[in-house]
């Protein structure tokens, strides 16, 4: 029993920390385990605090952490327009960040948007693009987001 208890605690910790804030079913948690996960560096001293804040806010409001990639440029541009990013005021050194990402099926209308420093948005985009490439994430493939 003493040997089993730490294992059970680790399993429960992983299950609860990967569940959406709105509360996933055991089936949803199991489904998510089958897909690659990108973990953004959003801890203390992060180089992208504003981007991290936007993703956290979106997830706290119920946006999903299991996303499905899209690669069609027209669909991505539509998601960006539908998110409202193209209507945000242009300010020097900033651009619009959206979550869920415009490159996901879940992006678009209703996405959480925020003006963030360009360097942060570029860092996030570089991490996401590298993740797609490293994990062979193609059009229609699912992946998890951890912030």
mmCIF file of N, CA and C in Angstrom:
data_model
loop_
_atom_site.group_PDB
_atom_site.id
_atom_site.type_symbol
_atom_site.label_atom_id
_atom_site.label_comp_id
_atom_site.label_asym_id
_atom_site.label_seq_id
_atom_site.Cartn_x
_atom_site.Cartn_y
_atom_site.Cartn_z
ATOM 1 N N UNK A 1 0.821 -1.195 0.000
ATOM 2 C CA UNK A 1 0.000 0.000 0.000
ATOM 3 C C UNK A 1 0.868 1.264 0.000
ATOM 4 N N UNK A 2 1.964 1.266 0.784
ATOM 5 C CA UNK A 2 2.832 2.437 0.843
ATOM 6 C C UNK A 2 3.484 2.709 -0.496
ATOM 7 N N UNK A 3 3.779 1.676 -1.262
ATOM 8 C CA UNK A 3 4.401 1.836 -2.572
ATOM 9 C C UNK A 3 3.374 2.330 -3.589
ATOM 10 N N UNK A 4 2.155 1.882 -3.483
ATOM 11 C CA UNK A 4 1.101 2.230 -4.431
ATOM 12 C C UNK A 4 0.621 3.671 -4.251
ATOM 13 N N UNK A 5 0.587 4.161 -3.041
ATOM 14 C CA UNK A 5 0.053 5.493 -2.773
ATOM 15 C C UNK A 5 0.775 6.605 -3.536
ATOM 16 N N UNK A 6 2.124 6.662 -3.566
ATOM 17 C CA UNK A 6 2.772 7.725 -4.353
ATOM 18 C C UNK A 6 2.416 7.644 -5.837
ATOM 19 N N UNK A 7 2.301 6.445 -6.369
ATOM 20 C CA UNK A 7 1.933 6.281 -7.774
ATOM 21 C C UNK A 7 0.537 6.837 -8.032
ATOM 22 N N UNK A 8 -0.410 6.510 -7.161
ATOM 23 C CA UNK A 8 -1.785 7.002 -7.301
ATOM 24 C C UNK A 8 -1.795 8.524 -7.226
ATOM 25 N N UNK A 9 -1.020 9.092 -6.312
ATOM 26 C CA UNK A 9 -0.969 10.554 -6.181
ATOM 27 C C UNK A 9 -0.431 11.202 -7.452
ATOM 28 N N UNK A 10 0.606 10.617 -8.044
ATOM 29 C CA UNK A 10 1.171 11.162 -9.283
ATOM 30 C C UNK A 10 0.143 11.087 -10.399
ATOM 31 N N UNK A 11 -0.534 9.958 -10.532
ATOM 32 C CA UNK A 11 -1.557 9.800 -11.584
ATOM 33 C C UNK A 11 -2.667 10.824 -11.399
ATOM 34 N N UNK A 12 -3.143 11.001 -10.180
ATOM 35 C CA UNK A 12 -4.205 11.980 -9.927
ATOM 36 C C UNK A 12 -3.713 13.398 -10.188
ATOM 37 N N UNK A 13 -2.474 13.710 -9.775
ATOM 38 C CA UNK A 13 -1.924 15.041 -10.019
ATOM 39 C C UNK A 13 -1.886 15.342 -11.508
ATOM 40 N N UNK A 14 -1.371 14.403 -12.302
ATOM 41 C CA UNK A 14 -1.294 14.598 -13.750
ATOM 42 C C UNK A 14 -2.685 14.753 -14.330
ATOM 43 N N UNK A 15 -3.618 13.935 -13.923
ATOM 44 C CA UNK A 15 -4.987 14.007 -14.454
ATOM 45 C C UNK A 15 -5.624 15.355 -14.149
ATOM 46 N N UNK A 16 -5.476 15.836 -12.908
ATOM 47 C CA UNK A 16 -6.117 17.088 -12.543
ATOM 48 C C UNK A 16 -5.410 18.309 -13.086
ATOM 49 N N UNK A 17 -4.089 18.267 -13.224
ATOM 50 C CA UNK A 17 -3.386 19.436 -13.741
ATOM 51 C C UNK A 17 -3.472 19.542 -15.247
ATOM 52 N N UNK A 18 -3.847 18.477 -15.942
ATOM 53 C CA UNK A 18 -4.021 18.569 -17.383
ATOM 54 C C UNK A 18 -5.477 18.746 -17.766
ATOM 55 N N UNK A 19 -6.378 18.720 -16.803
ATOM 56 C CA UNK A 19 -7.801 18.914 -17.090
ATOM 57 C C UNK A 19 -8.073 20.395 -17.296
ATOM 58 N N UNK A 20 -9.012 20.698 -18.170
ATOM 59 C CA UNK A 20 -9.430 22.083 -18.374
ATOM 60 C C UNK A 20 -10.034 22.601 -17.083
ATOM 61 N N UNK A 21 -9.983 23.910 -16.904
ATOM 62 C CA UNK A 21 -10.539 24.524 -15.707
ATOM 63 C C UNK A 21 -12.033 24.246 -15.594
ATOM 64 N N UNK A 22 -12.729 24.136 -16.715
ATOM 65 C CA UNK A 22 -14.164 23.873 -16.676
ATOM 66 C C UNK A 22 -14.450 22.438 -16.254
ATOM 67 N N UNK A 23 -13.434 21.573 -16.186
ATOM 68 C CA UNK A 23 -13.603 20.209 -15.704
ATOM 69 C C UNK A 23 -13.849 19.222 -16.829
ATOM 70 N N UNK A 24 -12.834 18.451 -17.122
ATOM 71 C CA UNK A 24 -12.949 17.434 -18.155
ATOM 72 C C UNK A 24 -13.392 16.116 -17.560
ATOM 73 N N UNK A 25 -14.066 15.338 -18.379
ATOM 74 C CA UNK A 25 -14.432 13.990 -17.986
ATOM 75 C C UNK A 25 -13.192 13.111 -18.078
ATOM 76 N N UNK A 26 -13.266 11.933 -17.468
ATOM 77 C CA UNK A 26 -12.155 10.981 -17.559
ATOM 78 C C UNK A 26 -11.904 10.621 -19.017
ATOM 79 N N UNK A 27 -12.965 10.542 -19.812
ATOM 80 C CA UNK A 27 -12.836 10.221 -21.241
ATOM 81 C C UNK A 27 -12.047 11.311 -21.968
ATOM 82 N N UNK A 28 -12.318 12.568 -21.638
ATOM 83 C CA UNK A 28 -11.616 13.680 -22.278
ATOM 84 C C UNK A 28 -10.144 13.689 -21.876
ATOM 85 N N UNK A 29 -9.862 13.401 -20.616
ATOM 86 C CA UNK A 29 -8.479 13.355 -20.144
ATOM 87 C C UNK A 29 -7.727 12.238 -20.860
ATOM 88 N N UNK A 30 -8.359 11.080 -21.006
ATOM 89 C CA UNK A 30 -7.734 9.952 -21.703
ATOM 90 C C UNK A 30 -7.491 10.286 -23.170
ATOM 91 N N UNK A 31 -8.457 10.951 -23.809
ATOM 92 C CA UNK A 31 -8.311 11.336 -25.217
ATOM 93 C C UNK A 31 -7.117 12.274 -25.376
ATOM 94 N N UNK A 32 -6.990 13.234 -24.459
ATOM 95 C CA UNK A 32 -5.917 14.211 -24.547
ATOM 96 C C UNK A 32 -4.545 13.570 -24.409
ATOM 97 N N UNK A 33 -4.441 12.509 -23.622
ATOM 98 C CA UNK A 33 -3.157 11.845 -23.385
ATOM 99 C C UNK A 33 -2.576 11.250 -24.668
ATOM 100 N N UNK A 34 -3.415 11.033 -25.671
ATOM 101 C CA UNK A 34 -2.958 10.419 -26.919
ATOM 102 C C UNK A 34 -2.272 11.409 -27.854
ATOM 103 N N UNK A 35 -2.300 12.698 -27.548
ATOM 104 C CA UNK A 35 -1.778 13.710 -28.460
ATOM 105 C C UNK A 35 -0.564 14.420 -27.879
ATOM 106 N N UNK A 36 0.318 14.948 -28.775
ATOM 107 C CA UNK A 36 1.492 15.696 -28.292
ATOM 108 C C UNK A 36 1.074 16.963 -27.543
ATOM 109 N N UNK A 37 1.951 17.401 -26.663
ATOM 110 C CA UNK A 37 1.664 18.577 -25.832
ATOM 111 C C UNK A 37 2.749 19.621 -25.998
ATOM 112 N N UNK A 38 2.314 20.868 -26.214
ATOM 113 C CA UNK A 38 3.244 21.995 -26.187
ATOM 114 C C UNK A 38 3.056 22.685 -24.836
ATOM 115 N N UNK A 39 4.168 22.881 -24.137
ATOM 116 C CA UNK A 39 4.146 23.570 -22.856
ATOM 117 C C UNK A 39 4.867 24.900 -23.038
ATOM 118 N N UNK A 40 4.129 25.983 -22.906
ATOM 119 C CA UNK A 40 4.721 27.304 -23.065
ATOM 120 C C UNK A 40 5.444 27.704 -21.785
ATOM 121 N N UNK A 41 6.591 28.383 -21.898
ATOM 122 C CA UNK A 41 7.376 28.782 -20.725
ATOM 123 C C UNK A 41 6.762 29.999 -20.046
ATOM 124 N N UNK A 42 5.756 29.743 -19.223
ATOM 125 C CA UNK A 42 5.010 30.846 -18.612
ATOM 126 C C UNK A 42 5.223 30.971 -17.111
ATOM 127 N N UNK A 43 6.309 30.415 -16.631
ATOM 128 C CA UNK A 43 6.612 30.521 -15.211
ATOM 129 C C UNK A 43 7.224 31.873 -14.869
ATOM 130 N N UNK A 44 7.711 31.987 -13.659
ATOM 131 C CA UNK A 44 8.351 33.225 -13.195
ATOM 132 C C UNK A 44 9.496 33.593 -14.133
ATOM 133 N N UNK A 45 9.593 34.854 -14.469
ATOM 134 C CA UNK A 45 10.668 35.332 -15.323
ATOM 135 C C UNK A 45 10.476 35.032 -16.802
ATOM 136 N N UNK A 46 9.271 34.667 -17.203
ATOM 137 C CA UNK A 46 9.018 34.356 -18.607
ATOM 138 C C UNK A 46 9.345 35.544 -19.509
ATOM 139 N N UNK A 47 9.749 35.241 -20.746
ATOM 140 C CA UNK A 47 10.053 36.295 -21.717
ATOM 141 C C UNK A 47 8.789 36.715 -22.481
ATOM 142 N N UNK A 48 7.656 36.089 -22.164
ATOM 143 C CA UNK A 48 6.406 36.456 -22.842
ATOM 144 C C UNK A 48 5.234 36.527 -21.856
ATOM 145 N N UNK A 49 5.335 37.415 -20.860
ATOM 146 C CA UNK A 49 4.293 37.478 -19.827
ATOM 147 C C UNK A 49 2.917 37.882 -20.349
ATOM 148 N N UNK A 50 2.865 38.769 -21.345
ATOM 149 C CA UNK A 50 1.567 39.219 -21.857
ATOM 150 C C UNK A 50 0.873 38.127 -22.656
ATOM 151 N N UNK A 51 1.633 37.414 -23.479
ATOM 152 C CA UNK A 51 1.089 36.293 -24.239
ATOM 153 C C UNK A 51 0.591 35.221 -23.273
ATOM 154 N N UNK A 52 1.374 34.941 -22.239
ATOM 155 C CA UNK A 52 0.964 33.944 -21.243
ATOM 156 C C UNK A 52 -0.324 34.372 -20.542
ATOM 157 N N UNK A 53 -0.426 35.648 -20.201
ATOM 158 C CA UNK A 53 -1.633 36.157 -19.550
ATOM 159 C C UNK A 53 -2.847 35.966 -20.456
ATOM 160 N N UNK A 54 -2.684 36.244 -21.754
ATOM 161 C CA UNK A 54 -3.797 36.090 -22.672
ATOM 162 C C UNK A 54 -4.239 34.630 -22.775
ATOM 163 N N UNK A 55 -3.272 33.710 -22.882
ATOM 164 C CA UNK A 55 -3.630 32.287 -22.959
ATOM 165 C C UNK A 55 -4.303 31.824 -21.669
ATOM 166 N N UNK A 56 -3.759 32.233 -20.523
ATOM 167 C CA UNK A 56 -4.362 31.845 -19.233
ATOM 168 C C UNK A 56 -5.777 32.383 -19.103
ATOM 169 N N UNK A 57 -5.974 33.652 -19.483
ATOM 170 C CA UNK A 57 -7.315 34.240 -19.412
ATOM 171 C C UNK A 57 -8.297 33.461 -20.282
ATOM 172 N N UNK A 58 -7.872 33.122 -21.491
ATOM 173 C CA UNK A 58 -8.743 32.398 -22.418
ATOM 174 C C UNK A 58 -9.125 31.031 -21.852
ATOM 175 N N UNK A 59 -8.145 30.320 -21.324
ATOM 176 C CA UNK A 59 -8.405 28.983 -20.768
ATOM 177 C C UNK A 59 -9.305 29.093 -19.535
ATOM 178 N N UNK A 60 -9.070 30.109 -18.701
ATOM 179 C CA UNK A 60 -9.911 30.317 -17.518
ATOM 180 C C UNK A 60 -11.362 30.602 -17.902
ATOM 181 N N UNK A 61 -11.562 31.198 -19.082
ATOM 182 C CA UNK A 61 -12.919 31.494 -19.554
ATOM 183 C C UNK A 61 -13.560 30.310 -20.269
ATOM 184 N N UNK A 62 -12.839 29.189 -20.326
ATOM 185 C CA UNK A 62 -13.416 27.983 -20.895
ATOM 186 C C UNK A 62 -12.957 27.602 -22.288
ATOM 187 N N UNK A 63 -12.011 28.347 -22.845
ATOM 188 C CA UNK A 63 -11.483 27.954 -24.160
ATOM 189 C C UNK A 63 -10.692 26.658 -24.010
ATOM 190 N N UNK A 64 -10.704 25.819 -25.031
ATOM 191 C CA UNK A 64 -10.086 24.491 -24.907
ATOM 192 C C UNK A 64 -8.565 24.511 -24.904
ATOM 193 N N UNK A 65 -7.996 23.462 -24.329
ATOM 194 C CA UNK A 65 -6.549 23.258 -24.383
ATOM 195 C C UNK A 65 -6.207 22.119 -25.343
ATOM 196 N N UNK A 66 -7.196 21.442 -25.853
ATOM 197 C CA UNK A 66 -7.010 20.442 -26.904
ATOM 198 C C UNK A 66 -7.433 21.109 -28.202
ATOM 199 N N UNK A 67 -6.448 21.377 -29.067
ATOM 200 C CA UNK A 67 -6.694 22.109 -30.309
ATOM 201 C C UNK A 67 -6.435 21.216 -31.516
ATOM 202 N N UNK A 68 -7.029 21.604 -32.641
ATOM 203 C CA UNK A 68 -6.844 20.877 -33.899
ATOM 204 C C UNK A 68 -6.248 21.843 -34.916
ATOM 205 N N UNK A 69 -5.100 21.479 -35.458
ATOM 206 C CA UNK A 69 -4.390 22.362 -36.379
ATOM 207 C C UNK A 69 -5.100 22.491 -37.720
ATOM 208 N N UNK A 70 -5.053 23.704 -38.263
ATOM 209 C CA UNK A 70 -5.447 23.931 -39.654
ATOM 210 C C UNK A 70 -4.257 24.572 -40.349
ATOM 211 N N UNK A 71 -4.092 24.267 -41.639
ATOM 212 C CA UNK A 71 -2.955 24.803 -42.384
ATOM 213 C C UNK A 71 -3.386 25.647 -43.575
ATOM 214 N N UNK A 72 -4.672 25.663 -43.888
ATOM 215 C CA UNK A 72 -5.168 26.435 -45.019
ATOM 216 C C UNK A 72 -5.052 27.930 -44.704
ATOM 217 N N UNK A 73 -4.242 28.645 -45.497
ATOM 218 C CA UNK A 73 -3.985 30.070 -45.233
ATOM 219 C C UNK A 73 -5.268 30.895 -45.194
ATOM 220 N N UNK A 74 -6.204 30.590 -46.096
ATOM 221 C CA UNK A 74 -7.469 31.344 -46.121
ATOM 222 C C UNK A 74 -8.272 31.118 -44.841
ATOM 223 N N UNK A 75 -8.286 29.887 -44.346
ATOM 224 C CA UNK A 75 -9.009 29.586 -43.106
ATOM 225 C C UNK A 75 -8.334 30.262 -41.909
ATOM 226 N N UNK A 76 -7.011 30.275 -41.903
ATOM 227 C CA UNK A 76 -6.278 30.938 -40.817
ATOM 228 C C UNK A 76 -6.542 32.439 -40.848
ATOM 229 N N UNK A 77 -6.489 33.033 -42.039
ATOM 230 C CA UNK A 77 -6.772 34.471 -42.168
ATOM 231 C C UNK A 77 -8.205 34.784 -41.719
ATOM 232 N N UNK A 78 -9.148 33.907 -42.058
ATOM 233 C CA UNK A 78 -10.544 34.098 -41.634
ATOM 234 C C UNK A 78 -10.641 34.037 -40.115
ATOM 235 N N UNK A 79 -9.955 33.062 -39.501
ATOM 236 C CA UNK A 79 -9.957 32.986 -38.038
ATOM 237 C C UNK A 79 -9.404 34.262 -37.423
ATOM 238 N N UNK A 80 -8.338 34.781 -38.022
ATOM 239 C CA UNK A 80 -7.734 36.009 -37.493
ATOM 240 C C UNK A 80 -8.723 37.181 -37.601
ATOM 241 N N UNK A 81 -9.390 37.280 -38.753
ATOM 242 C CA UNK A 81 -10.413 38.338 -38.914
ATOM 243 C C UNK A 81 -11.568 38.138 -37.937
ATOM 244 N N UNK A 82 -12.065 36.903 -37.861
ATOM 245 C CA UNK A 82 -13.213 36.615 -36.999
ATOM 246 C C UNK A 82 -12.903 36.812 -35.514
ATOM 247 N N UNK A 83 -11.634 36.679 -35.135
ATOM 248 C CA UNK A 83 -11.253 36.879 -33.735
ATOM 249 C C UNK A 83 -11.320 38.349 -33.345
ATOM 250 N N UNK A 84 -11.270 39.218 -34.344
ATOM 251 C CA UNK A 84 -11.264 40.656 -34.091
ATOM 252 C C UNK A 84 -9.873 41.251 -34.125
ATOM 253 N N UNK A 85 -8.856 40.423 -34.335
ATOM 254 C CA UNK A 85 -7.478 40.929 -34.338
ATOM 255 C C UNK A 85 -7.255 41.995 -35.410
ATOM 256 N N UNK A 86 -7.857 41.827 -36.565
ATOM 257 C CA UNK A 86 -7.618 42.793 -37.646
ATOM 258 C C UNK A 86 -8.284 44.136 -37.374
ATOM 259 N N UNK A 87 -9.185 44.193 -36.388
ATOM 260 C CA UNK A 87 -9.877 45.447 -36.055
ATOM 261 C C UNK A 87 -9.276 46.156 -34.848
ATOM 262 N N UNK A 88 -8.284 45.509 -34.219
ATOM 263 C CA UNK A 88 -7.677 46.132 -33.042
ATOM 264 C C UNK A 88 -6.812 47.312 -33.478
ATOM 265 N N UNK A 89 -6.727 48.341 -32.637
ATOM 266 C CA UNK A 89 -5.907 49.497 -32.988
ATOM 267 C C UNK A 89 -4.440 49.109 -33.146
ATOM 268 N N UNK A 90 -3.798 49.716 -34.110
ATOM 269 C CA UNK A 90 -2.364 49.481 -34.335
ATOM 270 C C UNK A 90 -1.587 50.407 -33.405
ATOM 271 N N UNK A 91 -0.726 49.822 -32.600
ATOM 272 C CA UNK A 91 0.122 50.628 -31.737
ATOM 273 C C UNK A 91 1.570 50.207 -31.982
ATOM 274 N N UNK A 92 2.484 51.150 -32.021
ATOM 275 C CA UNK A 92 3.886 50.828 -32.303
ATOM 276 C C UNK A 92 4.434 49.780 -31.338
ATOM 277 N N UNK A 93 5.073 48.761 -31.904
ATOM 278 C CA UNK A 93 5.716 47.735 -31.099
ATOM 279 C C UNK A 93 4.803 46.630 -30.602
ATOM 280 N N UNK A 94 3.511 46.709 -30.936
ATOM 281 C CA UNK A 94 2.550 45.709 -30.472
ATOM 282 C C UNK A 94 1.788 45.103 -31.641
ATOM 283 N N UNK A 95 1.293 43.902 -31.432
ATOM 284 C CA UNK A 95 0.329 43.326 -32.356
ATOM 285 C C UNK A 95 -0.626 42.435 -31.580
ATOM 286 N N UNK A 96 -1.592 41.881 -32.277
ATOM 287 C CA UNK A 96 -2.666 41.142 -31.628
ATOM 288 C C UNK A 96 -2.294 39.682 -31.414
ATOM 289 N N UNK A 97 -2.542 39.219 -30.221
ATOM 290 C CA UNK A 97 -2.397 37.807 -29.888
ATOM 291 C C UNK A 97 -3.807 37.258 -29.680
ATOM 292 N N UNK A 98 -4.038 36.023 -30.162
ATOM 293 C CA UNK A 98 -5.344 35.412 -29.951
ATOM 294 C C UNK A 98 -5.181 33.981 -29.468
ATOM 295 N N UNK A 99 -6.111 33.582 -28.607
ATOM 296 C CA UNK A 99 -6.183 32.192 -28.161
ATOM 297 C C UNK A 99 -7.653 31.831 -28.073
ATOM 298 N N UNK A 100 -8.035 30.678 -28.645
ATOM 299 C CA UNK A 100 -7.240 29.712 -29.367
ATOM 300 C C UNK A 100 -6.584 30.320 -30.605
ATOM 301 N N UNK A 101 -5.469 29.724 -31.005
ATOM 302 C CA UNK A 101 -4.670 30.236 -32.110
ATOM 303 C C UNK A 101 -5.468 30.270 -33.410
ATOM 304 N N UNK A 102 -5.148 31.232 -34.263
ATOM 305 C CA UNK A 102 -5.788 31.323 -35.577
ATOM 306 C C UNK A 102 -5.482 30.076 -36.408
ATOM 307 N N UNK A 103 -4.375 29.412 -36.110
ATOM 308 C CA UNK A 103 -3.990 28.202 -36.851
ATOM 309 C C UNK A 103 -4.642 26.941 -36.276
ATOM 310 N N UNK A 104 -5.697 27.124 -35.485
ATOM 311 C CA UNK A 104 -6.438 25.975 -34.952
ATOM 312 C C UNK A 104 -7.905 26.077 -35.360
ATOM 313 N N UNK A 105 -8.523 24.930 -35.485
ATOM 314 C CA UNK A 105 -9.947 24.881 -35.834
ATOM 315 C C UNK A 105 -10.784 25.621 -34.788
ATOM 316 N N UNK A 106 -10.315 25.656 -33.549
ATOM 317 C CA UNK A 106 -11.048 26.293 -32.463
ATOM 318 C C UNK A 106 -10.852 27.809 -32.433
ATOM 319 N N UNK A 107 -9.933 28.325 -33.242
ATOM 320 C CA UNK A 107 -9.686 29.766 -33.289
ATOM 321 C C UNK A 107 -10.815 30.490 -33.999
ATOM 322 N N UNK A 108 -10.707 31.818 -34.062
ATOM 323 C CA UNK A 108 -11.707 32.617 -34.763
ATOM 324 C C UNK A 108 -12.642 33.333 -33.828
ATOM 325 N N UNK A 109 -13.917 33.375 -34.186
ATOM 326 C CA UNK A 109 -14.917 34.120 -33.410
ATOM 327 C C UNK A 109 -14.932 33.657 -31.958
ATOM 328 N N UNK A 110 -14.872 34.620 -31.057
ATOM 329 C CA UNK A 110 -14.909 34.330 -29.633
ATOM 330 C C UNK A 110 -13.546 34.126 -29.003
ATOM 331 N N UNK A 111 -12.481 34.127 -29.812
ATOM 332 C CA UNK A 111 -11.137 33.948 -29.255
ATOM 333 C C UNK A 111 -10.812 35.116 -28.323
ATOM 334 N N UNK A 112 -10.010 34.844 -27.336
ATOM 335 C CA UNK A 112 -9.522 35.886 -26.424
ATOM 336 C C UNK A 112 -8.402 36.632 -27.137
ATOM 337 N N UNK A 113 -8.509 37.946 -27.222
ATOM 338 C CA UNK A 113 -7.502 38.739 -27.924
ATOM 339 C C UNK A 113 -6.910 39.786 -26.990
ATOM 340 N N UNK A 114 -5.679 40.168 -27.319
ATOM 341 C CA UNK A 114 -4.976 41.158 -26.497
ATOM 342 C C UNK A 114 -3.803 41.709 -27.299
ATOM 343 N N UNK A 115 -3.566 43.007 -27.193
ATOM 344 C CA UNK A 115 -2.364 43.581 -27.795
ATOM 345 C C UNK A 115 -1.174 43.215 -26.923
ATOM 346 N N UNK A 116 -0.142 42.681 -27.566
ATOM 347 C CA UNK A 116 1.066 42.245 -26.857
ATOM 348 C C UNK A 116 2.286 42.751 -27.617
ATOM 349 N N UNK A 117 3.436 42.845 -26.958
ATOM 350 C CA UNK A 117 4.659 43.232 -27.668
ATOM 351 C C UNK A 117 4.950 42.246 -28.810
ATOM 352 N N UNK A 118 5.367 42.788 -29.935
ATOM 353 C CA UNK A 118 5.645 41.960 -31.115
ATOM 354 C C UNK A 118 6.644 40.857 -30.787
ATOM 355 N N UNK A 119 7.676 41.171 -30.013
ATOM 356 C CA UNK A 119 8.696 40.160 -29.710
ATOM 357 C C UNK A 119 8.096 38.966 -28.961
ATOM 358 N N UNK A 120 7.110 39.216 -28.097
ATOM 359 C CA UNK A 120 6.459 38.108 -27.378
ATOM 360 C C UNK A 120 5.633 37.245 -28.340
ATOM 361 N N UNK A 121 4.905 37.915 -29.216
ATOM 362 C CA UNK A 121 4.065 37.176 -30.164
ATOM 363 C C UNK A 121 4.932 36.356 -31.115
ATOM 364 N N UNK A 122 6.075 36.928 -31.518
ATOM 365 C CA UNK A 122 7.002 36.192 -32.392
ATOM 366 C C UNK A 122 7.588 34.995 -31.668
ATOM 367 N N UNK A 123 7.906 35.141 -30.395
ATOM 368 C CA UNK A 123 8.436 34.036 -29.595
ATOM 369 C C UNK A 123 7.409 32.909 -29.522
ATOM 370 N N UNK A 124 6.163 33.260 -29.228
ATOM 371 C CA UNK A 124 5.091 32.268 -29.152
ATOM 372 C C UNK A 124 4.907 31.566 -30.499
ATOM 373 N N UNK A 125 4.880 32.344 -31.577
ATOM 374 C CA UNK A 125 4.718 31.770 -32.910
ATOM 375 C C UNK A 125 5.870 30.856 -33.280
ATOM 376 N N UNK A 126 7.085 31.237 -32.907
ATOM 377 C CA UNK A 126 8.248 30.398 -33.175
ATOM 378 C C UNK A 126 8.194 29.085 -32.413
ATOM 379 N N UNK A 127 7.779 29.153 -31.146
ATOM 380 C CA UNK A 127 7.643 27.934 -30.345
ATOM 381 C C UNK A 127 6.573 27.019 -30.931
ATOM 382 N N UNK A 128 5.449 27.608 -31.328
ATOM 383 C CA UNK A 128 4.350 26.810 -31.886
ATOM 384 C C UNK A 128 4.754 26.184 -33.223
ATOM 385 N N UNK A 129 5.379 26.974 -34.096
ATOM 386 C CA UNK A 129 5.835 26.452 -35.384
ATOM 387 C C UNK A 129 6.860 25.341 -35.220
ATOM 388 N N UNK A 130 7.796 25.515 -34.292
ATOM 389 C CA UNK A 130 8.789 24.480 -34.021
ATOM 390 C C UNK A 130 8.153 23.213 -33.471
ATOM 391 N N UNK A 131 7.144 23.397 -32.621
ATOM 392 C CA UNK A 131 6.409 22.252 -32.065
ATOM 393 C C UNK A 131 5.697 21.486 -33.178
ATOM 394 N N UNK A 132 5.023 22.214 -34.070
ATOM 395 C CA UNK A 132 4.343 21.557 -35.191
ATOM 396 C C UNK A 132 5.338 20.724 -35.993
ATOM 397 N N UNK A 133 6.479 21.306 -36.297
ATOM 398 C CA UNK A 133 7.481 20.631 -37.129
ATOM 399 C C UNK A 133 8.079 19.420 -36.408
ATOM 400 N N UNK A 134 8.527 19.621 -35.181
ATOM 401 C CA UNK A 134 9.174 18.555 -34.414
ATOM 402 C C UNK A 134 8.251 17.352 -34.218
ATOM 403 N N UNK A 135 6.957 17.617 -34.032
ATOM 404 C CA UNK A 135 6.005 16.546 -33.738
ATOM 405 C C UNK A 135 5.212 16.095 -34.949
ATOM 406 N N UNK A 136 5.534 16.656 -36.119
ATOM 407 C CA UNK A 136 4.835 16.255 -37.340
ATOM 408 C C UNK A 136 3.345 16.558 -37.305
ATOM 409 N N UNK A 137 2.985 17.686 -36.680
ATOM 410 C CA UNK A 137 1.575 18.071 -36.568
ATOM 411 C C UNK A 137 1.121 18.615 -37.920
ATOM 412 N N UNK A 138 0.248 17.894 -38.559
ATOM 413 C CA UNK A 138 -0.252 18.262 -39.889
ATOM 414 C C UNK A 138 -1.680 18.788 -39.783
ATOM 415 N N UNK A 139 -2.232 19.186 -40.919
ATOM 416 C CA UNK A 139 -3.605 19.668 -40.979
ATOM 417 C C UNK A 139 -4.558 18.618 -40.395
ATOM 418 N N UNK A 140 -5.377 19.041 -39.455
ATOM 419 C CA UNK A 140 -6.358 18.147 -38.850
ATOM 420 C C UNK A 140 -5.872 17.406 -37.621
ATOM 421 N N UNK A 141 -4.562 17.464 -37.339
ATOM 422 C CA UNK A 141 -4.021 16.769 -36.166
ATOM 423 C C UNK A 141 -4.335 17.546 -34.892
ATOM 424 N N UNK A 142 -4.531 16.799 -33.809
ATOM 425 C CA UNK A 142 -4.806 17.383 -32.497
ATOM 426 C C UNK A 142 -3.508 17.539 -31.714
ATOM 427 N N UNK A 143 -3.512 18.506 -30.787
ATOM 428 C CA UNK A 143 -2.400 18.706 -29.866
ATOM 429 C C UNK A 143 -2.918 19.406 -28.625
ATOM 430 N N UNK A 144 -2.164 19.288 -27.552
ATOM 431 C CA UNK A 144 -2.527 19.901 -26.265
ATOM 432 C C UNK A 144 -1.701 21.151 -26.026
ATOM 433 N N UNK A 145 -2.293 22.083 -25.302
ATOM 434 C CA UNK A 145 -1.590 23.307 -24.916
ATOM 435 C C UNK A 145 -1.561 23.373 -23.384
ATOM 436 N N UNK A 146 -0.358 23.570 -22.849
ATOM 437 C CA UNK A 146 -0.179 23.773 -21.411
ATOM 438 C C UNK A 146 0.505 25.107 -21.225
ATOM 439 N N UNK A 147 -0.041 25.908 -20.318
ATOM 440 C CA UNK A 147 0.500 27.240 -20.042
ATOM 441 C C UNK A 147 1.065 27.258 -18.640
#
